Amino acid sequence: MFRLHRYGKAPLAFIGMLLSSLLLSCLLVPSQAIAAEVMVAVASNFTAPMKDIAARFQQHSGHRLVMAFGSSGKFTAQIHNGAPFEVFLSADQAKPEALIRAGFASADSRFTYALGRLALWTTTPDVDVRAQLHSGQFRKLALANPRLAPYGAAAQQTLAALALTDSVATRQVMGENIAQTWQFVSSGNAQLGFVALSQVMSGGHINNGSVWIVPDTLYQPIRQDAVLLKKGELKKGEPNPAARAFLAFLQSAEVTELIRGYGYHRE
Amino acid sequence: MLLTAADWQAVWLTLKLATLVTMLLLLIGTPLAWWLARTRSVWRGPVSALVALPLVLPPTVLGFYLLLALGPNGPLGQLTQTLGLGLLPFSFSGLVLASLLYSLPFVVQPVQNAIEAMGERPLEVAATLGAGPWDRFFTVVLPQAKPGLLTAAVLGFAHTVGEFGVVLMIGGNIPGETRVISVQIYDHVEALSYAQAHSLSLMMLLFSFVVLLLMYSLNRHSRLNFSMSRP
């Protein structure tokens, strides 16, 4: 940025070429051409199952899902400000409710698609993770920010129920969402971390390391709600057919079976 | 302005980080800029490219690699552990290291440009008058490059204050240790506490504007724009 002009006009020519080729590629692939596309905003914890679900949905219906993964809080703010998402799979109930109240989502489309479960995870195999938490034999304990993420709030409730809040206070580090929390543990920077069970389990088996599945009695249930957004309606009360098909598929027995393999419960 | 105690803690931490990083960067960056401005070594190109990398890399890339490299399985993490320093992610020292890399080009380039703009002549004259290399550096180069150094200090400081992506990746959001202003604002926004986010954001906006205004006025007074290279 400080020295660009020193190289004369070559960089400008290059940038020009880049821009024109970008423009060209936009013209060649008009996004409107593929009709049956659904834009879905998905809470980070549901990333792995969602990819599975999307593949199957595409196979069954021919519709394509365009997915964005991230924190529910960020998606809520974006939807409030005109983001083009048609369906929102939140990590909680509060955010879909807020969107309905603000008129960005339809009330009768809301349902609980999964009950999330919390897991304490370390990458070291064959250890008693719970005992490790109690004995304090770790340098850092990762959890999602309780203010932002339902899994973080559940982790906080669990620590309180175990009377460990004070003893871990100086050693806890917070990820902005559950994906970053997973990354802190996965990279070895935190020895223990409260993650979503779905992040460390697939097909009913733990992927790697050791896990303590936190008993459901230690934290408030993590009810994750899905909702159809106004952008997913052709006109009032009439969802775009692909979005409708996807919401129906999400409630099917096939998906129930599939997400149980990732450690979720269903009502 | 309705700033909470936690907000003030973030403000204080950010100022502490930016001050320390700016001082260290002037110490490291000035000799580096001097070398880059004068050397004919084949290493000039690669080193310049390395220094400028943070200008083009997304901060998350830098943060991600730092997280891996400084972690217990990374080469730097193993080094710091061997040296008895422990692991750097989630610590203030870790943020200092990350910010040094992140803000390096903002300090090196203005100083380098100032030295290059000075040309050979003052140095040759000083040498003729019997000044040794160190003498020339302290009595000719540094005074001549003063506007460049000032620009470097201001940019380095401001850029560190505005750092976000890297801190988010390796900070772990620990109050008083790694929760800087930008992360605090992000938390407020994510939690939909827009009023609190506004107070801090407005403060950042005003701060950045005043800093840039100061820099441009100072540069105008010295009649040289050292933030751009001269032919």
XYZ file of C-alpha atoms in Angstrom:
498
model
C 0.000 0.000 0.000
C 2.908 2.320 0.583
C 4.936 1.464 -2.427
C 2.556 0.565 -5.171
C 3.327 3.427 -7.538
C 6.986 2.524 -7.627
C 6.193 -0.428 -9.871
C 4.509 1.715 -12.495
C 1.395 0.573 -14.244
C 1.901 -3.191 -14.113
C -0.117 -3.721 -10.906
C -2.978 -1.627 -12.243
C -3.115 -3.669 -15.431
C -3.124 -6.832 -13.342
C -5.933 -5.578 -11.113
C -7.897 -4.562 -14.185
C -7.540 -8.030 -15.640
C -8.613 -9.590 -12.372
C -11.706 -7.402 -12.099
C -12.784 -7.983 -15.660
C -12.424 -11.744 -15.340
C -14.458 -11.639 -12.119
C -17.138 -9.650 -13.890
C -17.148 -12.102 -16.753
C -17.567 -15.094 -14.459
C -20.524 -13.382 -12.795
C -22.180 -12.878 -16.155
C -21.586 -16.445 -17.236
C -23.107 -18.019 -14.115
C -26.268 -16.119 -13.262
C -27.317 -17.236 -9.807
C -31.002 -17.042 -10.723
C -30.636 -19.839 -13.254
C -30.642 -22.584 -10.604
C -34.166 -22.300 -9.295
C -34.345 -24.857 -6.511
C -31.756 -23.500 -4.146
C -32.228 -22.872 -0.455
C -29.958 -20.609 1.547
C -29.591 -21.970 5.055
C -27.842 -20.362 8.016
C -26.651 -23.104 10.367
C -25.334 -22.868 13.931
C -21.730 -24.096 14.132
C -22.482 -27.079 16.342
C -24.692 -28.586 13.633
C -22.027 -28.339 10.901
C -21.096 -32.009 10.578
C -24.632 -33.473 10.556
C -25.822 -30.682 8.294
C -23.325 -31.608 5.601
C -24.613 -35.171 5.746
C -28.217 -34.023 5.666
C -27.552 -31.705 2.730
C -26.031 -34.492 0.666
C -29.025 -36.742 1.294
C -31.534 -33.973 0.724
C -29.958 -33.159 -2.596
C -30.098 -36.811 -3.590
C -33.771 -37.180 -2.611
C -35.148 -33.897 -3.871
C -32.728 -32.536 -6.439
C -32.755 -29.230 -4.587
C -29.478 -27.696 -3.590
C -28.660 -26.239 -0.180
C -26.356 -23.241 0.061
C -25.100 -23.324 3.625
C -23.410 -20.815 5.890
C -22.044 -21.979 9.235
C -21.429 -19.633 12.133
C -22.631 -18.350 15.454
C -26.387 -17.962 15.888
C -25.926 -14.474 17.318
C -24.144 -13.270 14.206
C -26.763 -14.795 11.917
C -29.542 -13.144 13.925
C -27.915 -9.742 13.532
C -27.355 -10.368 9.814
C -30.944 -11.490 9.236
C -32.127 -8.326 10.987
C -30.070 -6.419 8.459
C -31.224 -8.042 5.266
C -29.133 -11.216 4.929
C -30.563 -13.427 2.157
C -31.031 -16.576 4.283
C -34.261 -18.503 3.821
C -34.021 -21.012 6.647
C -32.257 -20.603 9.998
C -31.105 -23.490 12.170
C -30.271 -21.826 15.463
C -28.377 -23.235 18.410
C -31.124 -22.095 20.750
C -34.772 -21.064 20.956
C -34.345 -17.448 21.953
C -32.980 -16.219 18.636
C -35.646 -17.721 16.352
C -38.243 -16.346 18.788
C -36.694 -12.887 18.590
C -36.713 -13.069 14.797
C -40.392 -14.046 14.780
C -41.231 -11.148 17.120
C -39.375 -8.745 14.855
C -41.231 -10.045 11.813
C -38.301 -11.710 10.068
C -39.545 -15.283 10.454
C -42.876 -17.059 10.357
C -44.167 -18.258 13.727
C -45.919 -21.440 12.579
C -42.792 -22.772 10.856
C -40.777 -23.022 14.080
C -39.904 -26.439 15.491
C -37.161 -28.019 17.597
C -34.931 -29.946 15.205
C -32.447 -31.226 17.775
C -31.630 -31.393 21.461
C -27.954 -30.633 21.803
C -25.692 -32.479 24.196
C -22.604 -31.234 25.919
C -19.349 -33.181 26.070
C -16.081 -32.652 27.888
C -13.342 -33.570 25.454
C -9.584 -34.050 25.359
C -7.465 -35.245 22.440
C -5.610 -37.732 24.668
C -7.097 -41.222 24.248
C -8.103 -43.474 27.143
C -8.272 -40.982 29.968
C -11.005 -40.329 32.504
C -11.849 -36.787 31.408
C -14.201 -36.123 34.275
C -11.576 -37.110 36.848
C -9.081 -34.870 35.066
C -11.485 -31.936 35.354
C -11.991 -32.554 39.066
C -8.301 -33.069 39.847
C -7.359 -29.868 38.041
C -4.645 -31.598 35.976
C -4.850 -29.316 32.966
C -3.473 -25.958 31.972
C -6.471 -24.489 30.171
C -10.128 -25.414 29.962
C -11.918 -24.194 26.842
C -15.593 -23.338 26.668
C -17.739 -21.279 24.350
C -18.550 -17.779 25.535
C -21.631 -18.307 27.792
C -22.929 -14.881 26.886
C -23.094 -15.795 23.198
C -23.345 -19.558 22.811
C -25.899 -21.963 24.341
C -23.203 -24.621 24.696
C -21.141 -22.102 26.633
C -24.055 -21.416 28.948
C -24.519 -25.177 29.411
C -20.817 -25.531 30.230
C -21.112 -22.785 32.813
C -24.139 -24.453 34.385
C -22.262 -27.747 34.481
C -19.270 -26.198 36.238
C -21.617 -24.594 38.758
C -23.409 -27.910 39.360
C -20.050 -29.585 39.961
C -18.970 -26.712 42.284
C -15.938 -26.082 40.074
C -16.721 -22.544 38.902
C -14.185 -20.862 41.179
C -11.392 -23.386 40.858
C -11.317 -23.200 37.042
C -11.997 -19.468 36.774
C -8.389 -18.475 36.144
C -7.792 -21.263 33.671
C -10.768 -21.025 31.398
C -10.477 -19.673 27.872
C -13.449 -18.812 25.719
C -14.118 -19.438 22.070
C -16.490 -17.060 20.338
C -18.494 -20.037 19.207
C -18.387 -23.777 19.690
C -16.290 -24.309 16.528
C -13.484 -22.152 17.868
C -13.721 -23.879 21.233
C -13.205 -27.189 19.465
C -10.194 -25.727 17.656
C -8.573 -24.618 20.937
C -8.684 -28.209 22.191
C -7.876 -29.789 18.851
C -4.690 -27.715 18.463
C -3.615 -28.787 21.967
C -3.631 -25.247 23.354
C -6.350 -26.183 25.813
C -6.142 -29.678 27.308
C -9.840 -29.898 28.086
C -12.864 -28.322 26.535
C -16.648 -28.333 26.708
C -17.780 -28.911 23.130
C -20.910 -30.126 21.408
C -21.060 -33.903 21.389
C -21.744 -33.685 17.653
C -18.287 -32.238 17.100
C -16.506 -35.280 18.454
C -18.939 -38.017 17.515
C -20.156 -39.437 14.233
C -21.997 -42.627 13.372
C -22.482 -43.213 17.109
C -18.750 -43.379 17.852
C -16.249 -40.969 19.369
C -13.914 -39.752 16.605
C -10.724 -39.341 18.632
C -9.459 -38.600 22.108
C -11.549 -39.107 25.222
C -14.992 -37.806 26.051
C -17.185 -37.453 29.077
C -20.776 -37.022 27.946
C -22.116 -34.551 30.488
C -25.339 -35.905 32.075
C -28.427 -33.995 30.892
C -29.283 -33.256 34.528
C -26.347 -30.860 34.965
C -27.508 -28.243 32.467
C -30.681 -26.781 30.997
C -31.699 -28.636 27.820
C -30.185 -27.145 24.669
C -33.246 -26.938 22.442
C -32.237 -25.978 18.937
C -34.979 -24.467 16.825
C -35.342 -24.142 13.079
C -37.418 -21.443 11.489
C -38.473 -20.362 8.003
C -37.393 -16.795 7.316
C -39.381 -14.225 5.358
C -36.829 -14.390 2.555
C -37.810 -18.039 2.119
C -41.414 -17.156 1.343
C -42.657 -16.502 -2.166
C -45.393 -14.403 -0.633
C -46.867 -14.193 2.837
C -47.374 -17.635 4.363
C -46.192 -19.473 1.269
C -42.705 -20.935 1.534
C -40.574 -21.431 -1.504
C -41.091 -25.122 -2.430
C -37.464 -26.072 -1.924
C -37.416 -24.494 1.537
C -40.647 -26.290 2.428
C -39.208 -29.595 1.214
C -36.089 -29.068 3.262
C -37.985 -28.278 6.480
C -40.086 -31.409 5.972
C -36.996 -33.508 5.334
C -35.374 -32.116 8.477
C -38.263 -33.625 10.503
C -38.139 -37.019 8.813
C -37.314 -40.287 10.553
C -34.252 -40.600 8.331
C -32.769 -37.385 9.707
C -33.695 -38.364 13.280
C -31.713 -41.555 12.838
C -28.816 -39.678 11.276
C -28.441 -36.971 13.902
C -28.661 -39.503 16.746
C -25.397 -40.834 15.365
C -23.931 -37.420 16.072
C -25.133 -37.527 19.646
C -28.234 -35.365 19.366
C -31.563 -36.247 20.937
C -34.925 -35.647 19.329
C -38.207 -34.952 21.025
C -20.604 7.360 27.301
C -21.785 4.420 29.318
C -18.712 2.266 29.703
C -18.769 -0.593 32.204
C -15.828 -1.652 34.346
C -15.209 -4.495 31.887
C -15.112 -2.002 29.020
C -12.536 0.140 30.809
C -10.476 -2.920 31.550
C -10.448 -3.699 27.814
C -9.483 -0.093 27.014
C -6.619 -0.160 29.482
C -5.388 -3.545 28.238
C -5.482 -2.354 24.633
C -3.463 0.770 25.427
C -0.926 -1.298 27.340
C -0.587 -3.731 24.444
C -0.310 -1.037 21.779
C 2.280 0.980 23.742
C 4.488 -2.016 24.399
C 4.206 -3.262 20.815
C 4.997 0.173 19.363
C 8.137 0.531 21.477
C 9.351 -2.949 20.581
C 8.551 -2.407 16.902
C 10.567 0.815 16.758
C 13.493 -1.063 18.302
C 13.240 -3.982 15.890
C 11.841 -2.190 12.879
C 14.313 0.680 12.595
C 17.461 -1.427 12.084
C 15.474 -3.685 9.773
C 14.289 -0.709 7.737
C 17.828 0.630 7.624
C 19.103 -2.666 6.319
C 16.298 -2.986 3.737
C 16.879 0.561 2.513
C 20.612 0.098 1.964
C 21.383 -3.529 1.300
C 22.106 -5.066 -2.081
C 21.812 -8.572 -0.696
C 19.760 -11.171 -2.570
C 17.767 -11.499 0.661
C 16.314 -8.026 0.278
C 13.383 -9.235 -1.839
C 12.380 -12.224 0.324
C 12.735 -10.255 3.558
C 10.681 -7.349 2.157
C 7.987 -9.800 1.076
C 7.934 -11.441 4.523
C 7.652 -8.090 6.264
C 4.783 -7.027 3.986
C 2.857 -10.316 4.309
C 0.538 -9.095 7.109
C -0.643 -6.337 4.759
C -2.233 -8.865 2.439
C -2.890 -11.923 4.613
C -6.271 -12.143 6.292
C -5.588 -11.804 10.041
C -7.349 -15.104 10.625
C -4.673 -16.859 8.553
C -1.946 -15.300 10.649
C -3.875 -16.126 13.834
C -4.560 -19.681 12.774
C -0.908 -20.409 11.978
C 0.203 -18.742 15.186
C -2.242 -20.899 17.136
C -0.774 -24.023 15.555
C 2.872 -22.900 15.693
C 2.693 -21.663 19.284
C 0.671 -24.661 20.480
C 2.213 -27.609 22.310
C 2.759 -29.499 19.047
C 4.059 -26.525 17.078
C 7.769 -25.678 16.650
C 7.515 -22.339 18.461
C 5.425 -23.864 21.241
C 8.052 -26.529 21.811
C 10.738 -23.873 21.867
C 8.931 -21.678 24.419
C 8.290 -24.734 26.585
C 11.941 -25.763 26.446
C 12.924 -22.236 27.433
C 10.578 -22.492 30.410
C 8.259 -19.770 29.087
C 5.271 -22.071 28.855
C 2.773 -21.736 26.037
C 1.968 -18.333 24.583
C -1.612 -18.627 23.239
C -4.216 -17.177 25.632
C -1.621 -14.942 27.267
C -0.676 -11.271 27.082
C 2.826 -12.209 25.880
C 1.236 -14.194 23.071
C -0.719 -11.127 21.989
C 2.443 -9.028 22.065
C 4.225 -11.494 19.795
C 1.287 -11.727 17.404
C 0.923 -7.936 17.269
C 4.630 -7.526 16.525
C 4.209 -9.616 13.393
C 0.863 -8.090 12.505
C 1.978 -4.443 12.743
C 5.557 -4.893 11.493
C 5.005 -3.542 7.940
C 3.287 -0.443 9.289
C 6.464 0.456 11.143
C 9.154 -0.797 8.778
C 7.838 0.720 5.560
C 7.546 4.396 6.597
C 11.013 4.275 8.190
C 12.463 2.527 5.160
C 10.896 5.068 2.819
C 12.267 7.929 4.896
C 15.776 6.477 4.787
C 15.560 5.816 1.057
C 14.292 9.337 0.437
C 17.300 10.732 2.278
C 19.624 9.282 -0.332
C 23.350 8.552 -0.117
C 24.589 12.102 -0.061
C 24.196 13.074 3.639
C 25.876 9.803 4.585
C 28.760 10.345 2.195
C 29.261 13.849 3.524
C 29.197 12.566 7.102
C 31.693 9.847 6.196
C 34.003 12.419 4.601
C 33.846 14.366 7.823
C 35.057 11.255 9.610
C 31.822 9.848 11.085
C 31.872 6.087 11.628
C 28.867 3.851 10.730
C 27.286 4.075 14.201
C 27.863 7.773 14.406
C 26.263 8.221 10.976
C 23.252 6.157 12.049
C 22.586 8.113 15.235
C 23.530 11.632 14.135
C 22.450 11.600 10.475
C 19.987 8.828 9.734
C 17.776 9.026 12.841
C 17.294 12.830 12.822
C 16.653 12.828 9.067
C 14.184 9.977 9.366
C 12.283 11.533 12.256
C 9.024 12.190 10.375
C 9.163 8.612 9.089
C 9.701 7.324 12.607
C 6.778 9.375 13.851
C 4.508 8.049 11.127
C 5.725 4.541 11.931
C 4.997 4.936 15.639
C 1.507 6.337 15.036
C 0.592 3.703 12.461
C 2.039 0.869 14.542
C 0.116 2.014 17.609
C -3.163 2.606 15.799
C -2.959 -0.638 13.875
C -2.363 -2.617 17.074
C -5.327 -0.906 18.739
C -7.461 -1.952 15.778
C -6.258 -5.544 15.746
C -9.050 -8.095 15.865
C -8.801 -11.278 13.819
C -5.485 -12.411 15.225
C -6.540 -11.734 18.815
C -9.772 -13.604 18.291
C -7.847 -16.636 17.054
C -5.217 -16.888 19.788
C -6.620 -14.758 22.625
C -9.282 -16.910 24.245
C -11.179 -13.822 25.423
C -9.709 -13.635 28.931
C -10.644 -10.440 30.822
C -7.617 -8.318 31.674
C -5.300 -10.606 29.730
C -6.457 -10.933 26.129
C -9.865 -9.266 25.933
C -8.981 -6.102 24.032
C -11.421 -3.391 22.904
C -12.153 -4.901 19.507
C -13.039 -8.274 21.052
C -15.170 -6.569 23.700
C -17.080 -4.725 20.963
C -17.527 -7.956 19.055
C -18.952 -9.617 22.184
C -21.413 -6.765 22.676
C -22.541 -6.986 19.055
C -22.858 -10.764 19.138
C -24.887 -10.585 22.347
C -27.080 -7.970 20.632
C -26.136 -5.352 23.287
C -25.965 -2.655 20.662
C -25.999 0.281 23.121
C -22.805 -0.911 24.775
C -21.272 -1.706 21.415
C -22.039 1.834 20.262
C -20.261 3.507 23.201
C -17.030 1.612 22.632
C -17.239 1.745 18.843
C -17.764 5.471 18.834
C -14.743 5.855 21.065
C -12.649 3.783 18.640
C -13.907 5.796 15.691
C -13.011 9.105 17.310
C -9.654 7.799 18.442
C -8.738 6.542 14.963
C -9.818 9.787 13.343
C -7.834 11.934 15.774
C -4.743 9.767 15.363
C -4.856 9.982 11.576
C -5.608 13.687 11.685
C -2.581 14.238 13.933
C -0.382 12.210 11.651
C -1.399 14.029 8.506
C -1.047 17.466 10.125
C 2.402 16.601 11.449
C 3.492 15.300 8.075
C 2.274 18.423 6.364
C 4.278 20.591 8.735
C 7.427 18.719 7.914
C 6.523 19.236 4.254
C 7.249 15.650 3.445
C 4.842 12.852 3.046
C 6.846 9.959 4.322
C 4.042 7.493 4.163
C 4.651 7.310 0.424
C 7.935 6.317 -1.112
C 9.833 8.799 -3.141
C 11.506 7.899 -6.431
